[in-house]
CSV table of C-alpha atoms in Angstrom, one decimal:
chain,number,residue,atom,x,y,z
B,1,MET,CA,44.0,-5.5,-55.5
B,2,GLU,CA,44.5,-1.9,-56.6
B,3,SER,CA,41.2,-0.8,-55.0
B,4,ILE,CA,42.2,-2.5,-51.7
B,5,LYS,CA,45.5,-0.6,-51.7
B,6,ILE,CA,43.7,2.6,-52.3
B,7,LYS,CA,41.3,1.8,-49.5
B,8,HIS,CA,44.1,1.1,-47.0
B,9,GLN,CA,45.9,4.3,-48.1
B,10,GLN,CA,42.8,6.3,-47.4
B,11,THR,CA,42.5,4.7,-43.9
B,12,ASP,CA,46.1,5.4,-43.1
B,13,ASN,CA,45.8,9.0,-44.3
B,14,MET,CA,42.6,9.5,-42.1
B,15,GLU,CA,44.5,8.2,-39.1
B,16,LYS,CA,47.2,10.8,-39.6
B,17,VAL,CA,44.7,13.6,-39.7
B,18,ARG,CA,44.5,15.6,-36.5
B,19,LEU,CA,41.0,14.6,-35.2
B,20,GLU,CA,38.6,17.1,-33.6
B,21,ARG,CA,36.4,16.3,-30.6
B,22,ILE,CA,32.6,16.0,-31.2
B,23,THR,CA,29.6,15.7,-28.9
B,24,ASP,CA,26.8,13.2,-29.2
B,25,ASP,CA,24.4,15.9,-30.3
B,26,GLU,CA,26.6,17.1,-33.1
B,27,LEU,CA,27.1,13.6,-34.3
B,28,LEU,CA,23.4,13.0,-34.3
B,29,ASP,CA,22.9,16.1,-36.4
B,30,LEU,CA,25.5,14.7,-38.9
B,31,LYS,CA,23.7,11.4,-38.9
B,32,LYS,CA,20.3,13.0,-39.7
B,33,ALA,CA,21.9,15.1,-42.4
B,34,LEU,CA,23.3,11.9,-44.0
B,35,GLU,CA,20.0,10.2,-43.9
B,36,LYS,CA,18.2,13.2,-45.4
B,37,LYS,CA,20.8,13.5,-48.2
B,38,LYS,CA,20.6,9.8,-48.9
B,39,ASP,CA,16.8,9.9,-49.3
B,40,SER,CA,17.1,12.9,-51.7
B,41,GLU,CA,20.1,11.3,-53.5
B,42,ASP,CA,22.3,14.3,-52.8
B,43,PHE,CA,25.6,12.5,-53.4
B,44,TYR,CA,27.7,15.6,-53.2
B,45,GLY,CA,26.1,16.5,-49.9
B,46,ILE,CA,26.8,12.9,-48.6
B,47,LEU,CA,30.5,13.2,-49.5
B,48,SER,CA,30.7,16.6,-47.7
B,49,VAL,CA,29.3,15.1,-44.5
B,50,LEU,CA,31.6,12.0,-44.8
B,51,LYS,CA,34.6,14.4,-45.2
B,52,VAL,CA,33.5,16.1,-42.0
B,53,LEU,CA,33.3,12.8,-40.2
B,54,THR,CA,36.8,11.8,-41.2
B,55,HIS,CA,38.1,14.8,-39.2
B,56,LYS,CA,36.2,13.9,-36.0
B,57,GLN,CA,37.4,11.9,-33.1
B,58,ILE,CA,34.7,9.1,-32.7
B,59,THR,CA,34.8,7.0,-29.6
B,60,LEU,CA,33.1,3.7,-28.7
B,61,GLU,CA,30.7,5.6,-26.5
B,62,HIS,CA,29.7,7.9,-29.5
B,63,LEU,CA,29.0,4.8,-31.6
B,64,GLN,CA,26.9,3.2,-28.9
B,65,ASN,CA,24.9,6.4,-28.1
B,66,THR,CA,24.2,7.6,-31.7
B,67,LYS,CA,24.1,4.3,-33.7
B,68,ILE,CA,25.7,6.2,-36.6
B,69,GLY,CA,27.6,3.1,-37.6
B,70,LYS,CA,24.3,1.6,-39.1
B,71,THR,CA,23.9,4.7,-41.2
B,72,ILE,CA,27.4,4.6,-42.5
B,73,SER,CA,27.1,0.9,-43.2
B,74,SER,CA,24.1,1.5,-45.4
B,75,LEU,CA,26.2,3.9,-47.5
B,76,THR,CA,28.7,1.1,-48.4
B,77,LYS,CA,25.9,-0.4,-50.5
B,78,ILE,CA,24.6,2.8,-52.1
B,79,GLU,CA,23.7,2.5,-55.8
B,80,VAL,CA,22.8,5.0,-58.5
B,81,LYS,CA,20.2,5.0,-61.3
B,82,GLY,CA,22.1,7.1,-63.8
B,83,LYS,CA,25.7,6.8,-65.1
B,84,ASP,CA,26.5,10.5,-64.3
B,85,SER,CA,26.7,9.7,-60.5
B,86,ASP,CA,28.7,6.5,-60.8
B,87,ASN,CA,32.0,8.1,-59.6
B,88,GLU,CA,30.3,9.9,-56.7
B,89,ALA,CA,28.6,6.7,-55.6
B,90,GLN,CA,31.9,4.8,-55.7
B,91,ASN,CA,33.6,7.6,-53.7
B,92,ILE,CA,30.8,7.4,-51.1
B,93,ARG,CA,31.2,3.6,-50.8
B,94,GLN,CA,35.0,3.9,-50.3
B,95,GLN,CA,34.7,6.7,-47.8
B,96,ALA,CA,32.0,4.8,-45.8
B,97,GLU,CA,34.1,1.6,-45.8
B,98,SER,CA,37.1,3.5,-44.6
B,99,LEU,CA,35.2,5.1,-41.8
B,100,ILE,CA,33.7,1.7,-40.8
B,101,GLU,CA,37.1,0.1,-40.7
B,102,ARG,CA,38.6,2.9,-38.6
B,103,TRP,CA,35.7,2.8,-36.1
B,104,ARG,CA,36.1,-0.9,-35.8
B,105,LYS,CA,39.7,-0.4,-34.8
B,106,VAL,CA,38.7,2.2,-32.3
B,107,SER,CA,36.0,0.0,-30.8
B,108,LYS,CA,38.4,-3.0,-30.5
B,109,MET,CA,41.1,-0.9,-28.9
B,110,GLU,CA,38.8,0.7,-26.3
B,111,LYS,CA,37.2,-2.7,-25.4
B,112,ASN,CA,40.7,-4.2,-24.9
B,113,LYS,CA,41.7,-1.3,-22.8
B,114,LYS,CA,38.7,-1.8,-20.5
B,115,ILE,CA,39.5,-5.5,-20.1
B,116,GLU,CA,43.1,-4.6,-19.2
B,117,GLN,CA,41.9,-2.0,-16.7
B,118,LYS,CA,39.3,-4.3,-15.0
B,119,PRO,CA,40.6,-5.2,-11.5
B,120,GLU,CA,41.3,-8.8,-10.8
B,121,SER,CA,39.0,-10.5,-8.3
B,122,LYS,CA,40.7,-10.8,-4.9
B,123,PRO,CA,39.9,-13.5,-2.4
B,124,GLU,CA,37.7,-12.3,0.5
B,125,PRO,CA,39.7,-11.5,3.6
B,126,LYS,CA,39.0,-13.7,6.7
B,127,PRO,CA,39.7,-11.5,9.7
B,128,ALA,CA,36.1,-11.9,10.9
B,129,GLN,CA,36.5,-15.6,11.3
B,130,ALA,CA,39.6,-15.1,13.5
B,131,GLN,CA,37.4,-12.9,15.8
B,132,GLY,CA,34.8,-15.7,16.1
B,133,ILE,CA,32.4,-14.4,13.5
B,134,VAL,CA,31.4,-15.9,10.2
B,135,THR,CA,30.4,-13.6,7.3
B,136,ASP,CA,27.9,-14.3,4.7
B,137,SER,CA,27.8,-12.8,1.2
B,138,ASN,CA,24.2,-11.5,1.6
B,139,HIS,CA,23.6,-7.8,2.1
B,140,SER,CA,20.9,-6.1,4.0
B,141,SER,CA,18.2,-4.2,2.1
B,142,ALA,CA,16.2,-2.7,5.0
B,143,GLY,CA,16.3,0.6,6.7
B,144,ASN,CA,17.9,4.0,6.0
B,145,GLY,CA,21.2,3.4,7.8
B,146,SER,CA,24.5,2.4,6.3
B,147,ALA,CA,23.5,-1.2,6.6
B,148,ARG,CA,25.3,-2.5,3.6
B,149,GLN,CA,27.5,-4.8,5.8
B,150,GLY,CA,27.7,-8.5,5.4
B,151,LEU,CA,25.6,-11.1,7.3
B,152,PHE,CA,27.4,-11.9,10.5
B,153,ILE,CA,26.7,-15.2,12.2
B,154,PRO,CA,28.6,-15.9,15.4
B,155,LEU,CA,30.5,-19.2,15.6
B,156,GLY,CA,28.6,-21.7,17.6
B,157,LEU,CA,25.2,-20.3,16.6
B,158,LYS,CA,23.4,-23.2,14.9
B,159,ILE,CA,21.3,-21.9,12.0
B,160,HIS,CA,20.8,-25.2,10.2
B,161,THR,CA,17.5,-26.9,10.9
B,162,GLY,CA,17.7,-29.4,8.0
B,163,THR,CA,14.7,-27.7,6.4
B,164,GLY,CA,15.5,-25.4,3.4
B,165,TYR,CA,12.8,-22.8,3.9
B,166,ARG,CA,13.5,-22.5,7.6
B,167,ASP,CA,17.2,-22.1,7.1
B,168,ALA,CA,16.5,-19.3,4.6
B,169,MET,CA,14.2,-17.5,7.0
B,170,ILE,CA,16.7,-17.7,9.8
B,171,LYS,CA,19.3,-15.9,7.6
B,172,LYS,CA,16.7,-13.4,6.5
B,173,PHE,CA,15.7,-12.5,10.1
B,174,ILE,CA,19.3,-12.2,11.1
B,175,GLU,CA,20.0,-10.0,8.1
B,176,LEU,CA,17.1,-7.7,9.0
B,177,MET,CA,18.0,-7.6,12.7
B,178,GLN,CA,21.5,-6.5,11.8
B,179,VAL,CA,20.3,-3.4,10.1
B,180,PRO,CA,21.2,-0.4,12.4
B,181,PRO,CA,18.5,2.3,12.8
B,182,ASP,CA,21.0,5.1,11.9
B,183,GLU,CA,24.1,5.8,9.9
B,184,ASP,CA,26.5,4.0,12.3
B,185,ASN,CA,27.2,0.3,11.8
B,186,TYR,CA,26.6,-2.1,14.7
B,187,ASN,CA,29.6,-3.2,16.6
B,188,GLU,CA,30.5,-6.9,17.2
B,189,ASP,CA,28.4,-7.3,20.3
B,190,GLN,CA,25.4,-5.7,18.7
B,191,LEU,CA,25.8,-8.0,15.6
B,192,ASP,CA,26.0,-11.0,17.9
B,193,CYS,CA,22.8,-10.0,19.7
B,194,ALA,CA,21.0,-9.3,16.5
B,195,ALA,CA,22.0,-12.7,15.1
B,196,HIS,CA,20.6,-14.5,18.2
B,197,LEU,CA,17.5,-12.5,18.0
B,198,GLY,CA,17.0,-13.4,14.3
B,199,ASN,CA,17.5,-17.0,15.1
B,200,ASN,CA,15.1,-16.9,18.0
B,201,ILE,CA,12.4,-15.1,15.9
B,202,GLU,CA,12.4,-18.0,13.5
B,203,LYS,CA,12.3,-20.6,16.3
B,204,GLU,CA,9.3,-18.9,17.9
B,205,LEU,CA,7.6,-18.5,14.4
B,206,PHE,CA,7.9,-22.2,13.8
B,207,ASN,CA,6.7,-23.1,17.3
B,208,LYS,CA,3.7,-20.9,16.8
B,209,PHE,CA,2.9,-21.8,13.2
B,210,PRO,CA,4.2,-25.4,12.4
B,211,ASN,CA,1.8,-25.5,9.4
B,212,ILE,CA,3.9,-24.5,6.4
B,213,LYS,CA,1.3,-22.2,4.8
B,214,GLU,CA,0.6,-20.4,8.1
B,215,TYR,CA,4.4,-20.2,8.7
B,216,GLN,CA,5.0,-18.6,5.3
B,217,ASP,CA,2.1,-16.1,5.6
B,218,LYS,CA,3.3,-14.9,9.0
B,219,ALA,CA,6.9,-14.9,7.8
B,220,ARG,CA,6.0,-12.5,4.9
B,221,SER,CA,4.2,-10.2,7.4
B,222,LEU,CA,7.2,-10.2,9.8
B,223,VAL,CA,9.7,-9.5,7.0
B,224,PHE,CA,7.6,-6.7,5.5
B,225,ASN,CA,7.4,-4.9,8.9
B,226,LEU,CA,11.0,-5.6,10.0
B,227,LYS,CA,12.4,-4.2,6.8
B,228,ASP,CA,10.1,-1.1,6.6
B,229,SER,CA,12.5,1.9,6.5
B,230,ARG,CA,9.8,4.0,8.1
B,231,ASN,CA,9.6,1.7,11.1
B,232,PRO,CA,13.1,1.2,12.6
B,233,GLU,CA,11.4,1.3,16.1
B,234,LEU,CA,10.3,-2.3,15.7
B,235,ARG,CA,13.9,-3.6,15.3
B,236,VAL,CA,15.2,-1.2,18.0
B,237,SER,CA,12.5,-2.5,20.5
B,238,LEU,CA,13.7,-6.0,19.9
B,239,MET,CA,17.4,-5.1,20.3
B,240,GLN,CA,16.6,-3.2,23.5
B,241,GLY,CA,14.5,-6.0,25.0
B,242,ILE,CA,11.3,-4.0,25.1
B,243,LEU,CA,9.8,-6.6,22.8
B,244,ASN,CA,10.8,-10.3,22.6
B,245,PRO,CA,10.5,-12.8,19.7
B,246,THR,CA,7.6,-14.6,21.4
B,247,GLN,CA,5.6,-11.4,21.5
B,248,LEU,CA,6.6,-10.4,18.0
B,249,VAL,CA,5.3,-13.5,16.3
B,250,THR,CA,1.9,-13.1,18.0
B,251,MET,CA,1.5,-9.5,17.0
B,252,ASP,CA,-0.9,-8.6,14.1
B,253,PRO,CA,0.3,-6.2,11.3
B,254,LYS,CA,-1.5,-3.2,13.0
B,255,GLU,CA,0.5,-3.7,16.2
B,256,MET,CA,3.8,-3.9,14.3
B,257,ALA,CA,3.1,-0.9,12.2
B,258,SER,CA,5.1,2.4,12.6
B,259,SER,CA,3.6,5.1,14.8
B,260,GLN,CA,3.2,7.3,11.7
B,261,LEU,CA,1.1,4.5,10.0
B,262,LYS,CA,-0.9,4.0,13.2
B,263,GLU,CA,-1.7,7.8,13.3
B,264,GLN,CA,-2.8,7.6,9.6
B,265,ARG,CA,-5.1,4.6,10.3
B,266,ASP,CA,-6.6,6.3,13.4
B,267,LYS,CA,-7.3,9.4,11.3
B,268,ILE,CA,-9.0,7.4,8.6
B,269,ILE,CA,-11.1,5.5,11.1
B,270,LYS,CA,-12.1,8.8,12.8
B,271,ASP,CA,-13.0,10.4,9.5
B,272,ASN,CA,-15.1,7.4,8.5
B,273,LEU,CA,-17.0,7.5,11.9
B,274,ASN,CA,-17.5,11.3,11.6
B,275,SER,CA,-18.8,11.0,8.1
B,276,ARG,CA,-21.7,8.9,9.4
B,277,ARG,CA,-22.8,11.5,11.9
B,278,THR,CA,-25.8,13.5,10.7
B,279,ASP,CA,-24.3,16.8,11.9
B,280,TRP,CA,-20.8,16.2,10.6
B,281,HIS,CA,-21.1,18.0,7.3
B,282,LEU,CA,-22.6,20.9,9.2
B,283,GLU,CA,-19.8,21.0,11.7
B,284,ASN,CA,-17.2,20.5,9.0
B,285,ALA,CA,-18.6,23.2,6.8
B,286,ALA,CA,-18.7,25.7,9.7
B,287,ALA,CA,-15.1,24.9,10.6
B,288,LYS,CA,-14.0,25.6,7.0
B,289,GLY,CA,-15.8,29.0,7.1
B,290,ASN,CA,-18.6,28.2,4.8
B,291,VAL,CA,-21.0,30.5,6.6
B,292,GLY,CA,-23.3,33.3,5.4
B,293,PHE,CA,-23.3,32.6,1.7
B,294,PHE,CA,-27.0,31.7,1.5
B,295,THR,CA,-30.2,33.3,2.9
B,296,CYS,CA,-32.5,31.0,4.8
B,297,ARG,CA,-35.7,30.6,2.8
B,298,LYS,CA,-37.8,30.2,5.9
B,299,CYS,CA,-36.6,32.9,8.4
B,300,LYS,CA,-34.5,34.9,6.0
B,301,SER,CA,-31.5,34.7,8.2
B,302,LYS,CA,-28.0,34.8,6.7
B,303,ASN,CA,-26.6,32.8,9.5
B,304,THR,CA,-26.4,29.7,7.3
B,305,THR,CA,-23.8,27.1,6.4
B,306,TYR,CA,-23.5,24.7,3.5
B,307,PHE,CA,-21.6,21.9,2.0
B,308,GLN,CA,-21.4,20.6,-1.6
B,309,MET,CA,-21.9,17.2,-3.1
B,310,GLN,CA,-22.0,15.8,-6.7
B,311,THR,CA,-25.6,14.5,-7.1
B,312,ARG,CA,-25.9,14.8,-10.8
B,313,GLY,CA,-23.7,14.1,-13.8
B,314,ALA,CA,-20.0,14.9,-13.7
B,315,ASP,CA,-20.5,17.7,-16.2
B,316,GLU,CA,-23.3,19.3,-14.0
B,317,PRO,CA,-22.6,21.8,-11.2
B,318,MET,CA,-22.5,20.4,-7.6
B,319,THR,CA,-25.5,20.7,-5.4
B,320,ASN,CA,-25.4,23.0,-2.3
B,321,PHE,CA,-26.9,21.6,0.9
B,322,VAL,CA,-27.8,24.6,3.1
B,323,THR,CA,-28.6,24.6,6.8
B,324,CYS,CA,-29.9,27.6,8.8
B,325,LEU,CA,-28.0,27.9,12.1
B,326,ASP,CA,-31.0,29.8,13.6
B,327,CYS,CA,-34.1,27.9,12.7
B,328,LYS,CA,-32.4,24.6,11.6
B,329,ASN,CA,-34.2,24.8,8.3
B,330,GLN,CA,-32.5,22.7,5.6
B,331,PHE,CA,-32.7,23.1,1.8
B,332,LYS,CA,-30.7,22.5,-1.3
B,333,CYS,CA,-30.0,24.7,-4.3
């Protein structure tokens, strides 16, 4: 009983001490010092560090970030081999227990404070229904615009087919079509138009691909292209009537791709075709300025061009393929 009273007195005294602020880095340094002194059985050093900790303002965030609580807990069970250090070991255990008890109180208080400050959940407002629009809790994930608005489904628009996967796809297409191409949100008329477009896309998709596997494969392709943030033109074309749902579901991925992606594909195709030409390396080397570095072995002209290829091991130098622009002689070196 007496030891318990002493322990509570120590805790009360520690709470009355004016506490100093400390950073995570400083606390980590003290933690490392404690672990080092514990390994070397430097009991006096441990007590010194514990004394420093009693004057520091430790928060729940500190404890979570540094995990110093585990180190202090290990000191509550510290034992000594010799009798000379019995008193020091007992002091360490008491100091560690006092710190742990104080930090538990701090953690409990801060957690309770967070719970009290947590805002109560409020019922969702229903002004949209009064305007003839139903809102869904889903949020759009496509595009770069500020499209984090709810899913708007106009009253009277039937989106239930009785088939689960079809109903899910209708909502998905409506969600994607209601993503604006820029920072401005769509107005009510635009959302209404987008909802009907999304619904019609699914209808045309099902009419064209009644087989479930073909339907799902095409649906994945459409979703991928409609939500591509680099290709807002596809959604805009549908909204402006340049493209209609019937045309969309018959397009292949290449046709739906963004203009940037089409240009990249065209360039790759062109490069592949050029690389098959016998004179492509010659033309490409000349364009890069690889002219005049080698002397023709046949006519001794320096009007030559070359390109390099790795024909041997990776650790070996590359082979130079030289062509004389005067006599067309070719050699390698």
